[in-house]
Short mmCIF file of C-alpha atoms in Angstrom, two decimals:
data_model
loop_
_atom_site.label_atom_id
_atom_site.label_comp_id
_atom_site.label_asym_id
_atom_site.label_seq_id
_atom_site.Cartn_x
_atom_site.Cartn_y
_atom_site.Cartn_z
CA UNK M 1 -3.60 -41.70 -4.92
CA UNK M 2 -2.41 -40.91 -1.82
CA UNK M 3 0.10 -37.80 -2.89
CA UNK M 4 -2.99 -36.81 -5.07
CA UNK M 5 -5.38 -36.44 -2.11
CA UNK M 6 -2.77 -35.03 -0.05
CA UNK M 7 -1.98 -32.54 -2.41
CA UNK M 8 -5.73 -31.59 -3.10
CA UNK M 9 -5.92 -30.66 0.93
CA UNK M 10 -3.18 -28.49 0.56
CA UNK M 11 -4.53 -26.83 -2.45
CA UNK M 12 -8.14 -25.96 -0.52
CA UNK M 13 -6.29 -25.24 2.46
CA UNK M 14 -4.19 -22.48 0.68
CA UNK M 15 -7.53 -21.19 -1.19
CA UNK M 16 -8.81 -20.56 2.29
CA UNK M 17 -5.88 -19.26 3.80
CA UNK M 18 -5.95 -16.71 0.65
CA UNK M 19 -9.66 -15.68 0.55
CA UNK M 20 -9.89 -15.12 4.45
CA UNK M 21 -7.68 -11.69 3.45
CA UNK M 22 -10.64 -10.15 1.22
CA UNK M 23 -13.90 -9.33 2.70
CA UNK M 24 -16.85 -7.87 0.41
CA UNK M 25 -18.05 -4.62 0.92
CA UNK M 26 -20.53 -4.49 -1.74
CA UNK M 27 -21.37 -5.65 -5.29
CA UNK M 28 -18.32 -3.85 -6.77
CA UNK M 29 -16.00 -3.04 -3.90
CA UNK M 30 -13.87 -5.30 -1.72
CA UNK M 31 -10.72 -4.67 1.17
CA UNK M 32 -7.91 -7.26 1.20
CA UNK M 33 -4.55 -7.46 2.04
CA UNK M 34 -2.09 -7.46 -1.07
CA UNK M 35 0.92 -10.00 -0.84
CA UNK M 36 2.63 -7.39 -2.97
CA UNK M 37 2.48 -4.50 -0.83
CA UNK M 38 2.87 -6.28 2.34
CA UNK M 39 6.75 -7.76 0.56
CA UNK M 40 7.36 -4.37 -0.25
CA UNK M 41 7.36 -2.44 3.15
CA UNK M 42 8.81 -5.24 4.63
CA UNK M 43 11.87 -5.24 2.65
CA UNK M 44 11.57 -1.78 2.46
CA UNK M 45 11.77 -1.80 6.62
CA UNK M 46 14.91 -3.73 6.15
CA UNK M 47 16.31 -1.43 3.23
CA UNK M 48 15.99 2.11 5.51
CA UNK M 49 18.49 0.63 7.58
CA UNK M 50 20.93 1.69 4.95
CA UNK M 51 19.19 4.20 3.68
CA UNK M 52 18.16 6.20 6.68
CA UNK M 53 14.63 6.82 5.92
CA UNK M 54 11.56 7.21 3.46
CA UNK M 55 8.63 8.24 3.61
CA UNK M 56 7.04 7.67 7.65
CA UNK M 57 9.90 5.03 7.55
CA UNK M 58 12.90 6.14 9.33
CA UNK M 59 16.12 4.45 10.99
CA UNK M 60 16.13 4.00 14.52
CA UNK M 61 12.47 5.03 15.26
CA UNK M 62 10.41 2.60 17.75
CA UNK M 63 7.45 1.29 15.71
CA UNK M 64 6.32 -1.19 18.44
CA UNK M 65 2.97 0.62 18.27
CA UNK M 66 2.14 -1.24 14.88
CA UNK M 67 2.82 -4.77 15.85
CA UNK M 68 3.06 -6.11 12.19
CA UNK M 69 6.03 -3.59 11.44
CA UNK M 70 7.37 -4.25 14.62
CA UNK M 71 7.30 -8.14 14.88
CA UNK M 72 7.82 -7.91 10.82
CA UNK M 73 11.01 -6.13 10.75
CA UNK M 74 12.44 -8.66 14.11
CA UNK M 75 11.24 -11.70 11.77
CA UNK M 76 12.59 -10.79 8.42
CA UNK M 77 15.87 -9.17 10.13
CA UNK M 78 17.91 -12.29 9.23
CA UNK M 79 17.97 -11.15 5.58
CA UNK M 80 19.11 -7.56 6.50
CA UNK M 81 22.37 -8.19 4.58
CA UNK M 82 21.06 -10.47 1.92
CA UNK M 83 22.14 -9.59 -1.51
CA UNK M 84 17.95 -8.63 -2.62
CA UNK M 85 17.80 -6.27 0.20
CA UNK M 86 21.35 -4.43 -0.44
CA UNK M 87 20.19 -4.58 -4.43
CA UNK M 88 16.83 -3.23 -3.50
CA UNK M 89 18.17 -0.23 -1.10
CA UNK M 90 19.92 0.87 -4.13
CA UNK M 91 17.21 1.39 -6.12
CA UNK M 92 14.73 2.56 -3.32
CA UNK M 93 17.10 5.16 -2.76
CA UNK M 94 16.93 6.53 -6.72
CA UNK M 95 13.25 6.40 -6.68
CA UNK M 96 13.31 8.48 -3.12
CA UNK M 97 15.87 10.72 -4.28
CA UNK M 98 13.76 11.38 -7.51
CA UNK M 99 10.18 11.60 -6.05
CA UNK M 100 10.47 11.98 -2.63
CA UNK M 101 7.92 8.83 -2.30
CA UNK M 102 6.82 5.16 -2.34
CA UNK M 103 3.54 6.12 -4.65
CA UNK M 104 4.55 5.17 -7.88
CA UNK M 105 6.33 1.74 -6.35
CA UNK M 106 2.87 1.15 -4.84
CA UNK M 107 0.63 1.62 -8.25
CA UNK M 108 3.09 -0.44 -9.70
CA UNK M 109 2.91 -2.98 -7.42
CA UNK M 110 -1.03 -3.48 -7.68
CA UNK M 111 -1.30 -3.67 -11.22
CA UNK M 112 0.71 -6.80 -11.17
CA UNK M 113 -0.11 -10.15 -10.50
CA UNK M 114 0.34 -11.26 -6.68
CA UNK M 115 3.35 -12.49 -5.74
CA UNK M 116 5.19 -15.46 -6.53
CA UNK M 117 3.40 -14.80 -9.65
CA UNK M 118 5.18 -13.15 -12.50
CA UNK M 119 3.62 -10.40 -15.14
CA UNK M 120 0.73 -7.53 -15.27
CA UNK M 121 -2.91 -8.40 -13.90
CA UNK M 122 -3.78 -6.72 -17.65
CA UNK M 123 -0.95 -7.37 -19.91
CA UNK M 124 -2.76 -5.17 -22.49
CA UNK M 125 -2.76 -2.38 -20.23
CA UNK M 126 0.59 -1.16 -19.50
CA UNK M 127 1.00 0.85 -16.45
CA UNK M 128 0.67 4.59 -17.38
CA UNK M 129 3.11 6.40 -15.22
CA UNK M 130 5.67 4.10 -15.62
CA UNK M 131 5.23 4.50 -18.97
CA UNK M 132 5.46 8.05 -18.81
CA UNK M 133 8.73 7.76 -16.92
CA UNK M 134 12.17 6.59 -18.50
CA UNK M 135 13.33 5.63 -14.92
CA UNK M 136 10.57 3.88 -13.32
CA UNK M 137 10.26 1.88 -16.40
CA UNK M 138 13.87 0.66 -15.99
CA UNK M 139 13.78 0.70 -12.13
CA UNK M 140 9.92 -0.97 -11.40
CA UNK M 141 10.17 -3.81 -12.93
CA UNK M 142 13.57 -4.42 -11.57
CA UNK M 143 12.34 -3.89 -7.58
CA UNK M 144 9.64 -5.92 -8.25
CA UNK M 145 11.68 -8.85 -9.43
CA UNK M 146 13.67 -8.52 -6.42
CA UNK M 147 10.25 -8.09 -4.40
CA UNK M 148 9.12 -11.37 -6.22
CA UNK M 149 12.57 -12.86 -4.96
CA UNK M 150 12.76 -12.06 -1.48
CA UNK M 151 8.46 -13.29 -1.02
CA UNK M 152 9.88 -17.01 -2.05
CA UNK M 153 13.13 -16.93 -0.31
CA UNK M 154 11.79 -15.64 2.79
CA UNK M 155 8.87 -17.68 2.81
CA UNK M 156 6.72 -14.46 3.10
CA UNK M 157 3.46 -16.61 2.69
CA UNK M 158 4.30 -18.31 5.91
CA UNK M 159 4.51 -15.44 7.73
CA UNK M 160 1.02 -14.12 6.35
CA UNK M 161 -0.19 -17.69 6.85
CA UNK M 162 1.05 -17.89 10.79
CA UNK M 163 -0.32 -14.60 11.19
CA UNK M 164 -3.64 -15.04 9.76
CA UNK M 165 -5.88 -14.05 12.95
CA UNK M 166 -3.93 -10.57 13.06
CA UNK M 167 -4.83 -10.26 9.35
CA UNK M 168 -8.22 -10.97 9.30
CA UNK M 169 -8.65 -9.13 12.63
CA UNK M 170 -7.54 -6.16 11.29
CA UNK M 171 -9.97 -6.53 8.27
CA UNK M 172 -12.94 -7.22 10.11
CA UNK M 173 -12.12 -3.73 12.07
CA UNK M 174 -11.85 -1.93 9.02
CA UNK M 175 -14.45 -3.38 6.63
CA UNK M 176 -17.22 -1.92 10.01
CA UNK M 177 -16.28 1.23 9.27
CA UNK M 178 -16.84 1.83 5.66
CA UNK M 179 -19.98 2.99 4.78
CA UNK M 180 -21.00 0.94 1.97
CA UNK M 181 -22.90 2.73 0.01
CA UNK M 182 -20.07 5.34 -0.57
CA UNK M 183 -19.18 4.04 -3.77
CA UNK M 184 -22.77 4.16 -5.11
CA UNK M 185 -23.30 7.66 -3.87
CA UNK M 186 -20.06 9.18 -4.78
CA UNK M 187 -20.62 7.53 -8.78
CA UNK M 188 -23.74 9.47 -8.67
CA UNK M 189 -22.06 13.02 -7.29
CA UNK M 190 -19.24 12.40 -9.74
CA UNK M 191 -21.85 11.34 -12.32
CA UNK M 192 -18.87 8.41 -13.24
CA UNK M 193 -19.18 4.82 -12.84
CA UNK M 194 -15.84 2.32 -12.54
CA UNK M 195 -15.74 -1.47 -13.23
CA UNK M 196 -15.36 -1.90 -9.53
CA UNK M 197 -13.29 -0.16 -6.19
CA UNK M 198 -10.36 -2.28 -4.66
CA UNK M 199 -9.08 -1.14 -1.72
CA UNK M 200 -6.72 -2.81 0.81
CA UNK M 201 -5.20 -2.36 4.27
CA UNK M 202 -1.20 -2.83 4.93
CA UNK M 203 -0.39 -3.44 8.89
CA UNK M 204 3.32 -3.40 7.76
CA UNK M 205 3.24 0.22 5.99
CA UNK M 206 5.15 2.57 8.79
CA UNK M 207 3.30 5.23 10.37
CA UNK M 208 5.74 7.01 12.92
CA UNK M 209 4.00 7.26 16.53
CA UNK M 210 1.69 9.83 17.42
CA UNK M 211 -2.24 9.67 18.19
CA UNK M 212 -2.92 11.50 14.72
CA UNK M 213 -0.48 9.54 12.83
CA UNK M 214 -1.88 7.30 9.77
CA UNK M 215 -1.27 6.93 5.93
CA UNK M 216 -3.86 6.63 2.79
CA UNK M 217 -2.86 6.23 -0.73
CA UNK M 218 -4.69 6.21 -3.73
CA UNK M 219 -3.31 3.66 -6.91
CA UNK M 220 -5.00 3.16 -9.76
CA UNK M 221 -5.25 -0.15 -11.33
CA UNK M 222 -5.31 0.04 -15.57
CA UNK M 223 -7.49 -3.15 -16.39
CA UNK M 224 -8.91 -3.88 -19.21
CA UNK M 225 -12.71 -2.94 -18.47
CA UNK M 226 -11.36 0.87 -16.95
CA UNK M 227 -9.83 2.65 -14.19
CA UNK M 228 -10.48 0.58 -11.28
CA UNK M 229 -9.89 2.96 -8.06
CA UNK M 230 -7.95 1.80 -5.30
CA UNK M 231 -6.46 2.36 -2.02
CA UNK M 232 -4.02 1.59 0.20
CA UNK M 233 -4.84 2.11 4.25
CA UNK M 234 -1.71 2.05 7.45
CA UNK M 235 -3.19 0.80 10.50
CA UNK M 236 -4.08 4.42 12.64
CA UNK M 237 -4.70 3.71 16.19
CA UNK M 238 -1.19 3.56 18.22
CA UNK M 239 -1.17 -0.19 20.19
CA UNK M 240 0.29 -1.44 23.55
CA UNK M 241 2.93 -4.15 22.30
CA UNK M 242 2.31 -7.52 23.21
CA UNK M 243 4.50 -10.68 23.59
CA UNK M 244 3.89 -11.96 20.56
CA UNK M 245 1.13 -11.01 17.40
CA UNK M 246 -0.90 -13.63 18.62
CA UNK M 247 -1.42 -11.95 21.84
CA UNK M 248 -3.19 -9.16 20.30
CA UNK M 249 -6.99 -8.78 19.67
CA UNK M 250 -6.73 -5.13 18.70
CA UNK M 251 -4.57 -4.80 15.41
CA UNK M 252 -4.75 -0.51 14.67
CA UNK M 253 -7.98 -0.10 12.17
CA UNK M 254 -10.97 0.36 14.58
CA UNK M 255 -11.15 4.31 14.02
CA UNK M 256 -14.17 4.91 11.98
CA UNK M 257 -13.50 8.42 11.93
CA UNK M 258 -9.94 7.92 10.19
CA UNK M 259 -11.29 4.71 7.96
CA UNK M 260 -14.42 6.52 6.91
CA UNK M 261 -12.21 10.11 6.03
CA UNK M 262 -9.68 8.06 3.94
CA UNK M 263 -11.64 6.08 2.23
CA UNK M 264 -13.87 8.89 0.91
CA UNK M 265 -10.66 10.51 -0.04
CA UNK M 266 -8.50 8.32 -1.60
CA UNK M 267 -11.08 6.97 -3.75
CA UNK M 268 -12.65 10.82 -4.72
CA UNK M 269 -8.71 10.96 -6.08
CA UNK M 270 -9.74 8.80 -9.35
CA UNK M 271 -12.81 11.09 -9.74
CA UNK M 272 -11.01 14.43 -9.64
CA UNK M 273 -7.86 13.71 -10.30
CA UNK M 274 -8.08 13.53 -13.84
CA UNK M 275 -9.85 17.24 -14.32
CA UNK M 276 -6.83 18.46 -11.85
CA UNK M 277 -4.22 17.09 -14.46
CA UNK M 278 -5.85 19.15 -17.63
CA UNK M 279 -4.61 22.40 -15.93
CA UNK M 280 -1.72 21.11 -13.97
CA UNK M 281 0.65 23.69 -16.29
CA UNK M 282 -1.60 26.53 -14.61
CA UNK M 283 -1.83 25.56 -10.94
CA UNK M 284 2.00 24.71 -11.23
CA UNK M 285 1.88 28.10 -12.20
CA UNK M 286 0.96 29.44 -9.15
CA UNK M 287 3.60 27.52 -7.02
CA UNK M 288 4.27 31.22 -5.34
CA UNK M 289 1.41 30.30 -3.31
CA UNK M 290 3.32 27.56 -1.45
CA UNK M 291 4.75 30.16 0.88
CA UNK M 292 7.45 28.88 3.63
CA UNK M 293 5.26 28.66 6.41
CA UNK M 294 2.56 26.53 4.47
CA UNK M 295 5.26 24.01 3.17
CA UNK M 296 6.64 23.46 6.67
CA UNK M 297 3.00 23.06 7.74
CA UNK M 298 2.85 20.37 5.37
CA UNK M 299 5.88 18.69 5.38
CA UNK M 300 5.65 16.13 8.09
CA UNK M 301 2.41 15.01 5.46
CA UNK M 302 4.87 14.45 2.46
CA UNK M 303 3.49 17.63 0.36
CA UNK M 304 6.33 18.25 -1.14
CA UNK M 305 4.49 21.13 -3.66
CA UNK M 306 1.99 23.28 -4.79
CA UNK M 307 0.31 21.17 -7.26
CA UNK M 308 0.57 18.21 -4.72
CA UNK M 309 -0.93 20.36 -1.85
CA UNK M 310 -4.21 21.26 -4.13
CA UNK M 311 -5.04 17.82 -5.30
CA UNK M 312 -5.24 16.79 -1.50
CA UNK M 313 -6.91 19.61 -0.57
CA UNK M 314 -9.21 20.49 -3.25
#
């Protein structure tokens, strides 16, 4: 009786230590922190030191100004030559070399179940650019088992656990500075309804310093009922480093100009996206447009083309 009731604690406590990571913004639309995502970029951290860089992450830069990459990548550096991480590297470095870009591991990534949990959120819904692909179908699945690894040996719950007040500090900063009846008003613009808007924040995603640096990305999660739009937030105000994350009581998401610009945008992606892809063969067309000048403009943003450059500018 005793193991029973002692077990039962555990169970609520780790039920509340979960739910504390998703805050309601309205009937439909919540922000949370992903277990999924937050494994990724930290293995990912680890995995650039043989790979050099991807994406905003790069070798040898000092990322002390986000304190969960920072204090993340000290506290997980003990597995830097672990057999998961080399493995992973490897195939990080076909997917960069391919698409230039952590997207597709991302939409992946939220249309499965959270980690240590195995299989899609909607097995009957398959995700469609994998499917699309030859080689993310063989290489997705295969990071995400390693993924799925490293969370349990690593005990990446504990660390998410320990650091609960910086996670839910850096929700309550962003969830202020959504305007919550976006989702309402841009259903009625678009004149399209979704079963509901999930969108998250990821203090370990790597944003290289500057006082404009930040990141937004825009997955979409194939359930059953629809399209459900997402996003994916990195923290965008540059912090002081402290002694320790418990130290801090700013945590990088109070910038309601930033929140309330990527929010609007990554979500508008699932509305106009889809009319963009019916003449993608014609805008492609006119990659001549993408003169020199307006590619190195763009570069440092990850626009690697033409087509790229007009759906996130349109």
């Amino acid at each position: 009786m005793r193991k029973l009731t002692c077990l039962f604690i555990a169970l609520i406590w780790t039920w509340n230590a979960a739910a504390q990571y998703k805050v309601q913004l309205a009937k439909n639309a919540s922000i949370g922190v992903n277990p999924n995502i937050e494994t990724y970029f930290f293995v990912e951290k680890l995995a650039v030191e043989y790979l050099g860089n991807f994406v905003f992450d790069i070798k040898g830069v000092d990322y002390s100004h986000q304190p969960i990459v920072h204090y993340g990548f000290k506290h997980f550096q003990a597995y830097q030559n672990d057999p998961l991480v080399i493995r992973v590297a490897e195939l990080l470095k076909q997917v960069r070399d391919t698409y230039h870009d952590n997207g597709p591991i991302l939409d992946y990534l939220l249309n499965q179940k959270e980690f240590p949990a195995k299989g899609s959120r909607f097995p009957d819904r398959k995700n469609q650019m994998a499917q699309t692909n030859h080689q993310l179908l063989v290489l997705l699945p295969e990071l995400t088992d390693s993924l799925r690894k490293f969370y349990t040996k690593a005990d990446v719950a504990g660390f998410l656990r320990k650091n609960s007040s910086f996670y839910t500090g850096a929700l309550n900063e962003v969830a202020k500075d959504i305007n919550k009846s976006s989702f309402a008003a841009m259903e009625k613009w678009y004149g399209q309804k979704f079963p509901q808007y999930e969108l998250y924040i990821s203090p370990a995603m790597p944003i290289t310093p500057g006082e404009d640096s930040y990141r937004g990305y825009g997955p979409v999660i194939f359930s059953s009922k629809g399209k459900i739009p997402s996003m994916v937030i990195s923290s965008s105000k540059m912090l002081k480093v402290q002694g320790s994350l418990s130290l801090y009581r700013e945590y990088g998401f109070d910038n309601r100009e930033v929140t309330s610009f990527l929010a609007n945008h990554e979500i508008s992606h699932t509305f106009v996206n889809p009319l963009l892809e019916k003449y993608a063969q014609q805008i492609k067309a006119d990659s001549i447009l993408y003169v020199k000048a307006l590619k190195a403009k763009l570069a440092p943003f990850g626009t690697q083309d033409w087509y790229t450059c007009v759906t996130e500018h349109l």
